[in-house]
Amino acid sequence: MSTQSFDVVVIGAGPGGYVAAIRAAQLGLKAAIVEREHMGGICLNWGCIPTKALLRSADVFHLMHRAKEFGLSADKIGFDLDAVVQRSRGVSKQLNQGIGHLMKKNKVTVFMGTATIPSKGKVTVTSDKGTEEITAKNIVLATGARARELPGLEAEGDLVWTYKHALTPKRMPKKLLVIGSGAIGIEFASFYNTLGADTTVVEVMDRVLPVEDEEISKFAKKQFEKQGMKIREKTSVKKLDRGQGKVVAHIEANGKTTTEEFDTVISAVGIVGNVENLGLEALGVKIDRTHVVVDEYCRTGIDGLYAIGDIAGAPWLAHKASHEGVMVAELIAGHHVHPIKPNTIAGCTYCHPQVASVGLTEAKAKDAGFDIKVGRFPFIGNGKAIALGEPEGMIKTVFDAKTGELLGAHMVGAEVTEMIQGYVIGRQLETTEEDLMHTVFPHPTLSEMMHESVLDAYGRAIHM
């Protein structure tokens, strides 16, 4: 058996892995990538991309029902769930093929199979064709994560679903229970609720979207409830009794357990890292709660071994993984790199209304000891939002009162997942309130609210 040698071998072809391989190749390194299932990983095939395709269909369906508001008419409004899913899968397939093209274009060698690391600098790839051995000066772990399953709440794909089942449903839920109100849970709740499912969301924490600013969470909750969702906070699901076409959920709140019947349950209670069967323990890699422990440069402590993306811990975001992939490739190539600051990475949730944020919440800024100034601006005060028929929303900014540093920005409303990048750039460039105040925002745009929120923090808002 011949052994191929590379400068860099990346294990996992998700948004962290394939980007790391491309950047390594761009820098003149001989690069290979190992993928056991799909090019593009979970994000492209079973996560970020197909969920957005589903949610786009739900958005259009929602607008069709509002046609009269816009002087239009739409009769016999309906949907074909199979066609909605087929479109979503087609979008993923198109992008999956695009990743393969990028590998060829950048001369990255692709191995389809399951990887293990038998010893330092060696990778074994097992597939239907047999076993291949690779040697590499540097190995990058980018194996991602999978859905966490709690005892008694395990998914079987019929009555109880994970995100994969929810992306390719065999039927439309009538009465749906979503366990967990993080980004994954609330996005699926939003999709199925919009299509007509009687939807209940259960969250163990004291509010939905618990990582978001409390004010934004409360605003989003009111909008979800207006749309007919039932939101139950400080509540947990203890057990699921499965029957013929139904699930009886044992739901605990305030020390009291009640039962309720559903026909479908989606479990969205977090993720666990794919650290098994790689040989990491034998190498001496430190693992904490299913995630590889790394330093700020994604180094594992084992010479030549790095870990990026979901396997390396929070925040579990595709764009964080991609940026880490670039950083590690450049580090391997001998470039001077800057570590990624988690507080400069935006989080986006594509429910209706959308939610987006970057940096510290108001509460965390206070806990960190900052004297703060907070600005807010409502969508109802913005001409473009009213013209779009999207007057429900808010933008909130948090500043250090002493230095003017933008500590955090938090949004809920139409297209905020696009607008948040303005504040991300501001934080990256260490922008102050004065810089943002002197920036001219185009009119009429939703982005004008970003300006007004900054002005409001300093008592200078014009349109409120």
mmCIF file of N, CA and C in Angstrom, residues 171-258:
data_model
loop_
_atom_site.group_PDB
_atom_site.id
_atom_site.type_symbol
_atom_site.label_atom_id
_atom_site.label_comp_id
_atom_site.label_asym_id
_atom_site.label_seq_id
_atom_site.Cartn_x
_atom_site.Cartn_y
_atom_site.Cartn_z
ATOM 1 N N ARG A 171 -44.337 13.948 6.600
ATOM 2 C CA ARG A 171 -45.694 14.463 6.741
ATOM 3 C C ARG A 171 -45.633 15.838 7.384
ATOM 4 N N MET A 172 -46.718 16.555 7.285
ATOM 5 C CA MET A 172 -46.835 17.862 7.916
ATOM 6 C C MET A 172 -47.369 17.686 9.337
ATOM 7 N N PRO A 173 -46.630 18.143 10.358
ATOM 8 C CA PRO A 173 -47.130 18.041 11.734
ATOM 9 C C PRO A 173 -48.424 18.831 11.912
ATOM 10 N N LYS A 174 -49.321 18.281 12.711
ATOM 11 C CA LYS A 174 -50.548 19.001 13.049
ATOM 12 C C LYS A 174 -50.390 19.690 14.403
ATOM 13 N N LYS A 175 -49.917 18.918 15.371
ATOM 14 C CA LYS A 175 -49.667 19.480 16.699
ATOM 15 C C LYS A 175 -48.215 19.164 17.049
ATOM 16 N N LEU A 176 -47.397 20.203 17.096
ATOM 17 C CA LEU A 176 -45.937 20.067 17.179
ATOM 18 C C LEU A 176 -45.398 20.577 18.506
ATOM 19 N N LEU A 177 -44.494 19.791 19.105
ATOM 20 C CA LEU A 177 -43.748 20.215 20.284
ATOM 21 C C LEU A 177 -42.286 20.369 19.888
ATOM 22 N N VAL A 178 -41.724 21.541 20.136
ATOM 23 C CA VAL A 178 -40.299 21.780 19.898
ATOM 24 C C VAL A 178 -39.622 21.923 21.252
ATOM 25 N N ILE A 179 -38.645 21.050 21.505
ATOM 26 C CA ILE A 179 -37.914 21.085 22.772
ATOM 27 C C ILE A 179 -36.619 21.845 22.556
ATOM 28 N N GLY A 180 -36.522 23.036 23.141
ATOM 29 C CA GLY A 180 -35.339 23.877 22.983
ATOM 30 C C GLY A 180 -35.633 25.068 22.097
ATOM 31 N N SER A 181 -35.262 26.265 22.558
ATOM 32 C CA SER A 181 -35.561 27.487 21.801
ATOM 33 C C SER A 181 -34.309 28.237 21.393
ATOM 34 N N GLY A 182 -33.214 27.493 21.178
ATOM 35 C CA GLY A 182 -32.045 28.106 20.556
ATOM 36 C C GLY A 182 -32.333 28.327 19.091
ATOM 37 N N ALA A 183 -31.299 28.654 18.323
ATOM 38 C CA ALA A 183 -31.495 28.976 16.909
ATOM 39 C C ALA A 183 -32.164 27.839 16.148
ATOM 40 N N ILE A 184 -31.698 26.597 16.348
ATOM 41 C CA ILE A 184 -32.254 25.470 15.596
ATOM 42 C C ILE A 184 -33.728 25.250 15.948
ATOM 43 N N GLY A 185 -34.019 25.205 17.227
ATOM 44 C CA GLY A 185 -35.392 24.955 17.649
ATOM 45 C C GLY A 185 -36.353 26.032 17.193
ATOM 46 N N ILE A 186 -35.977 27.290 17.359
ATOM 47 C CA ILE A 186 -36.916 28.374 17.048
ATOM 48 C C ILE A 186 -37.081 28.532 15.543
ATOM 49 N N GLU A 187 -36.052 28.201 14.753
ATOM 50 C CA GLU A 187 -36.198 28.266 13.300
ATOM 51 C C GLU A 187 -37.195 27.222 12.800
ATOM 52 N N PHE A 188 -37.098 25.989 13.311
ATOM 53 C CA PHE A 188 -38.056 24.965 12.898
ATOM 54 C C PHE A 188 -39.454 25.279 13.426
ATOM 55 N N ALA A 189 -39.526 25.814 14.634
ATOM 56 C CA ALA A 189 -40.828 26.219 15.177
ATOM 57 C C ALA A 189 -41.455 27.280 14.275
ATOM 58 N N SER A 190 -40.651 28.228 13.830
ATOM 59 C CA SER A 190 -41.131 29.310 12.971
ATOM 60 C C SER A 190 -41.615 28.763 11.628
ATOM 61 N N PHE A 191 -40.850 27.834 11.051
ATOM 62 C CA PHE A 191 -41.203 27.259 9.754
ATOM 63 C C PHE A 191 -42.532 26.511 9.818
ATOM 64 N N TYR A 192 -42.626 25.568 10.738
ATOM 65 C CA TYR A 192 -43.825 24.739 10.799
ATOM 66 C C TYR A 192 -45.042 25.520 11.301
ATOM 67 N N ASN A 193 -44.824 26.471 12.198
ATOM 68 C CA ASN A 193 -45.930 27.302 12.671
ATOM 69 C C ASN A 193 -46.509 28.130 11.526
ATOM 70 N N THR A 194 -45.622 28.682 10.686
ATOM 71 C CA THR A 194 -46.075 29.486 9.552
ATOM 72 C C THR A 194 -46.899 28.653 8.578
ATOM 73 N N LEU A 195 -46.532 27.380 8.423
ATOM 74 C CA LEU A 195 -47.272 26.504 7.515
ATOM 75 C C LEU A 195 -48.546 25.944 8.144
ATOM 76 N N GLY A 196 -48.785 26.267 9.407
ATOM 77 C CA GLY A 196 -50.072 25.910 10.002
ATOM 78 C C GLY A 196 -50.064 24.927 11.148
ATOM 79 N N ALA A 197 -48.892 24.455 11.553
ATOM 80 C CA ALA A 197 -48.843 23.529 12.689
ATOM 81 C C ALA A 197 -49.177 24.258 13.988
ATOM 82 N N ASP A 198 -49.926 23.600 14.854
ATOM 83 C CA ASP A 198 -50.193 24.100 16.206
ATOM 84 C C ASP A 198 -48.910 23.848 17.005
ATOM 85 N N THR A 199 -48.148 24.911 17.253
ATOM 86 C CA THR A 199 -46.765 24.760 17.719
ATOM 87 C C THR A 199 -46.572 25.225 19.153
ATOM 88 N N THR A 200 -45.957 24.358 19.963
ATOM 89 C CA THR A 200 -45.571 24.688 21.336
ATOM 90 C C THR A 200 -44.059 24.572 21.452
ATOM 91 N N VAL A 201 -43.429 25.586 22.045
ATOM 92 C CA VAL A 201 -41.984 25.573 22.277
ATOM 93 C C VAL A 201 -41.730 25.519 23.778
ATOM 94 N N VAL A 202 -40.916 24.551 24.190
ATOM 95 C CA VAL A 202 -40.564 24.394 25.601
ATOM 96 C C VAL A 202 -39.088 24.751 25.777
ATOM 97 N N GLU A 203 -38.801 25.634 26.715
ATOM 98 C CA GLU A 203 -37.434 26.079 26.984
ATOM 99 C C GLU A 203 -37.140 25.957 28.478
ATOM 100 N N VAL A 204 -36.051 25.274 28.811
ATOM 101 C CA VAL A 204 -35.692 25.047 30.208
ATOM 102 C C VAL A 204 -35.194 26.326 30.887
ATOM 103 N N MET A 205 -34.613 27.237 30.117
ATOM 104 C CA MET A 205 -34.132 28.500 30.684
ATOM 105 C C MET A 205 -35.305 29.453 30.916
ATOM 106 N N ASP A 206 -35.004 30.633 31.459
ATOM 107 C CA ASP A 206 -36.086 31.546 31.840
ATOM 108 C C ASP A 206 -36.641 32.362 30.678
ATOM 109 N N ARG A 207 -36.081 32.181 29.467
ATOM 110 C CA ARG A 207 -36.605 32.892 28.301
ATOM 111 C C ARG A 207 -36.184 32.200 27.014
ATOM 112 N N VAL A 208 -36.957 32.459 25.953
ATOM 113 C CA VAL A 208 -36.601 31.908 24.649
ATOM 114 C C VAL A 208 -35.354 32.620 24.125
ATOM 115 N N LEU A 209 -34.668 31.979 23.175
ATOM 116 C CA LEU A 209 -33.424 32.529 22.643
ATOM 117 C C LEU A 209 -32.539 33.012 23.794
ATOM 118 N N PRO A 210 -32.186 32.113 24.705
ATOM 119 C CA PRO A 210 -31.544 32.521 25.962
ATOM 120 C C PRO A 210 -30.172 33.165 25.823
ATOM 121 N N VAL A 211 -29.483 32.996 24.694
ATOM 122 C CA VAL A 211 -28.173 33.644 24.559
ATOM 123 C C VAL A 211 -28.304 35.098 24.119
ATOM 124 N N GLU A 212 -29.501 35.506 23.721
ATOM 125 C CA GLU A 212 -29.694 36.868 23.236
ATOM 126 C C GLU A 212 -29.921 37.844 24.394
ATOM 127 N N ASP A 213 -29.843 39.121 24.090
ATOM 128 C CA ASP A 213 -30.156 40.160 25.059
ATOM 129 C C ASP A 213 -31.590 39.967 25.544
ATOM 130 N N GLU A 214 -31.811 40.132 26.833
ATOM 131 C CA GLU A 214 -33.118 39.846 27.428
ATOM 132 C C GLU A 214 -34.243 40.652 26.784
ATOM 133 N N GLU A 215 -33.969 41.899 26.480
ATOM 134 C CA GLU A 215 -34.993 42.757 25.875
ATOM 135 C C GLU A 215 -35.393 42.245 24.482
ATOM 136 N N ILE A 216 -34.401 41.780 23.737
ATOM 137 C CA ILE A 216 -34.658 41.238 22.398
ATOM 138 C C ILE A 216 -35.452 39.935 22.504
ATOM 139 N N SER A 217 -35.073 39.079 23.465
ATOM 140 C CA SER A 217 -35.788 37.816 23.669
ATOM 141 C C SER A 217 -37.265 38.059 23.971
ATOM 142 N N LYS A 218 -37.528 39.027 24.843
ATOM 143 C CA LYS A 218 -38.911 39.325 25.217
ATOM 144 C C LYS A 218 -39.708 39.862 24.027
ATOM 145 N N PHE A 219 -39.059 40.694 23.223
ATOM 146 C CA PHE A 219 -39.730 41.245 22.041
ATOM 147 C C PHE A 219 -40.058 40.121 21.058
ATOM 148 N N ALA A 220 -39.061 39.247 20.825
ATOM 149 C CA ALA A 220 -39.264 38.128 19.896
ATOM 150 C C ALA A 220 -40.387 37.214 20.387
ATOM 151 N N LYS A 221 -40.412 36.950 21.687
ATOM 152 C CA LYS A 221 -41.451 36.084 22.256
ATOM 153 C C LYS A 221 -42.851 36.633 21.959
ATOM 154 N N LYS A 222 -43.038 37.941 22.129
ATOM 155 C CA LYS A 222 -44.340 38.554 21.860
ATOM 156 C C LYS A 222 -44.743 38.350 20.402
ATOM 157 N N GLN A 223 -43.764 38.470 19.493
ATOM 158 C CA GLN A 223 -44.062 38.283 18.073
ATOM 159 C C GLN A 223 -44.422 36.830 17.779
ATOM 160 N N PHE A 224 -43.678 35.895 18.386
ATOM 161 C CA PHE A 224 -43.982 34.472 18.188
ATOM 162 C C PHE A 224 -45.396 34.152 18.667
ATOM 163 N N GLU A 225 -45.749 34.709 19.833
ATOM 164 C CA GLU A 225 -47.079 34.441 20.391
ATOM 165 C C GLU A 225 -48.182 35.072 19.534
ATOM 166 N N LYS A 226 -47.908 36.222 18.927
ATOM 167 C CA LYS A 226 -48.870 36.839 18.015
ATOM 168 C C LYS A 226 -49.166 35.929 16.829
ATOM 169 N N GLN A 227 -48.132 35.159 16.450
ATOM 170 C CA GLN A 227 -48.264 34.246 15.308
ATOM 171 C C GLN A 227 -48.917 32.924 15.712
ATOM 172 N N GLY A 228 -49.249 32.787 16.991
ATOM 173 C CA GLY A 228 -49.959 31.599 17.442
ATOM 174 C C GLY A 228 -49.116 30.571 18.159
ATOM 175 N N MET A 229 -47.811 30.792 18.272
ATOM 176 C CA MET A 229 -46.962 29.849 19.013
ATOM 177 C C MET A 229 -47.285 29.916 20.500
ATOM 178 N N LYS A 230 -47.142 28.769 21.147
ATOM 179 C CA LYS A 230 -47.240 28.732 22.610
ATOM 180 C C LYS A 230 -45.815 28.593 23.140
ATOM 181 N N ILE A 231 -45.396 29.530 23.964
ATOM 182 C CA ILE A 231 -44.036 29.549 24.503
ATOM 183 C C ILE A 231 -44.091 29.218 25.989
ATOM 184 N N ARG A 232 -43.369 28.172 26.386
ATOM 185 C CA ARG A 232 -43.351 27.768 27.796
ATOM 186 C C ARG A 232 -41.912 27.787 28.301
ATOM 187 N N GLU A 233 -41.622 28.779 29.146
ATOM 188 C CA GLU A 233 -40.271 28.968 29.672
ATOM 189 C C GLU A 233 -40.133 28.349 31.055
ATOM 190 N N LYS A 234 -38.877 28.176 31.510
ATOM 191 C CA LYS A 234 -38.593 27.518 32.783
ATOM 192 C C LYS A 234 -39.327 26.173 32.851
ATOM 193 N N THR A 235 -39.305 25.470 31.750
ATOM 194 C CA THR A 235 -40.079 24.239 31.603
ATOM 195 C C THR A 235 -39.207 23.179 30.944
ATOM 196 N N SER A 236 -39.387 21.934 31.340
ATOM 197 C CA SER A 236 -38.607 20.849 30.741
ATOM 198 C C SER A 236 -39.502 19.658 30.405
ATOM 199 N N VAL A 237 -39.075 18.887 29.420
ATOM 200 C CA VAL A 237 -39.775 17.662 29.043
ATOM 201 C C VAL A 237 -39.033 16.500 29.675
ATOM 202 N N LYS A 238 -39.691 15.793 30.549
ATOM 203 C CA LYS A 238 -39.060 14.718 31.315
ATOM 204 C C LYS A 238 -39.105 13.371 30.609
ATOM 205 N N LYS A 239 -40.181 13.148 29.854
ATOM 206 C CA LYS A 239 -40.360 11.830 29.247
ATOM 207 C C LYS A 239 -41.319 11.941 28.082
ATOM 208 N N LEU A 240 -41.150 11.050 27.097
ATOM 209 C CA LEU A 240 -42.064 10.973 25.970
ATOM 210 C C LEU A 240 -42.614 9.545 25.883
ATOM 211 N N ASP A 241 -43.927 9.406 25.958
ATOM 212 C CA ASP A 241 -44.575 8.110 25.767
ATOM 213 C C ASP A 241 -45.075 8.056 24.325
ATOM 214 N N ARG A 242 -44.561 7.108 23.572
ATOM 215 C CA ARG A 242 -44.903 7.027 22.151
ATOM 216 C C ARG A 242 -45.985 5.997 21.911
ATOM 217 N N GLY A 243 -46.988 6.393 21.143
ATOM 218 C CA GLY A 243 -48.071 5.483 20.804
ATOM 219 C C GLY A 243 -48.281 5.435 19.305
ATOM 220 N N GLN A 244 -49.443 5.000 18.886
ATOM 221 C CA GLN A 244 -49.760 4.921 17.468
ATOM 222 C C GLN A 244 -50.121 6.315 16.958
ATOM 223 N N GLY A 245 -49.162 6.952 16.270
ATOM 224 C CA GLY A 245 -49.417 8.272 15.699
ATOM 225 C C GLY A 245 -49.473 9.405 16.694
ATOM 226 N N LYS A 246 -49.026 9.152 17.925
ATOM 227 C CA LYS A 246 -49.076 10.225 18.922
ATOM 228 C C LYS A 246 -47.941 10.070 19.928
ATOM 229 N N VAL A 247 -47.600 11.181 20.570
ATOM 230 C CA VAL A 247 -46.605 11.219 21.635
ATOM 231 C C VAL A 247 -47.215 11.941 22.825
ATOM 232 N N VAL A 248 -47.122 11.338 23.977
ATOM 233 C CA VAL A 248 -47.563 12.005 25.204
ATOM 234 C C VAL A 248 -46.318 12.530 25.917
ATOM 235 N N ALA A 249 -46.241 13.849 26.037
ATOM 236 C CA ALA A 249 -45.088 14.481 26.673
ATOM 237 C C ALA A 249 -45.374 14.773 28.130
ATOM 238 N N HIS A 250 -44.419 14.394 28.988
ATOM 239 C CA HIS A 250 -44.501 14.708 30.416
ATOM 240 C C HIS A 250 -43.710 16.003 30.625
ATOM 241 N N ILE A 251 -44.430 17.084 30.891
ATOM 242 C CA ILE A 251 -43.843 18.419 30.921
ATOM 243 C C ILE A 251 -43.851 18.956 32.351
ATOM 244 N N GLU A 252 -42.664 19.372 32.813
ATOM 245 C CA GLU A 252 -42.538 19.847 34.195
ATOM 246 C C GLU A 252 -42.285 21.349 34.240
ATOM 247 N N ALA A 253 -43.052 22.038 35.067
ATOM 248 C CA ALA A 253 -42.870 23.472 35.301
ATOM 249 C C ALA A 253 -43.275 23.793 36.728
ATOM 250 N N ASN A 254 -42.459 24.598 37.389
ATOM 251 C CA ASN A 254 -42.742 24.994 38.776
ATOM 252 C C ASN A 254 -42.943 23.789 39.698
ATOM 253 N N GLY A 255 -42.181 22.727 39.451
ATOM 254 C CA GLY A 255 -42.245 21.545 40.288
ATOM 255 C C GLY A 255 -43.449 20.663 40.054
ATOM 256 N N LYS A 256 -44.244 20.998 39.040
ATOM 257 C CA LYS A 256 -45.463 20.242 38.750
ATOM 258 C C LYS A 256 -45.367 19.638 37.358
ATOM 259 N N THR A 257 -45.733 18.366 37.220
ATOM 260 C CA THR A 257 -45.671 17.683 35.929
ATOM 261 C C THR A 257 -47.078 17.461 35.374
ATOM 262 N N THR A 258 -47.257 17.845 34.108
ATOM 263 C CA THR A 258 -48.513 17.610 33.405
ATOM 264 C C THR A 258 -48.210 16.836 32.131
#
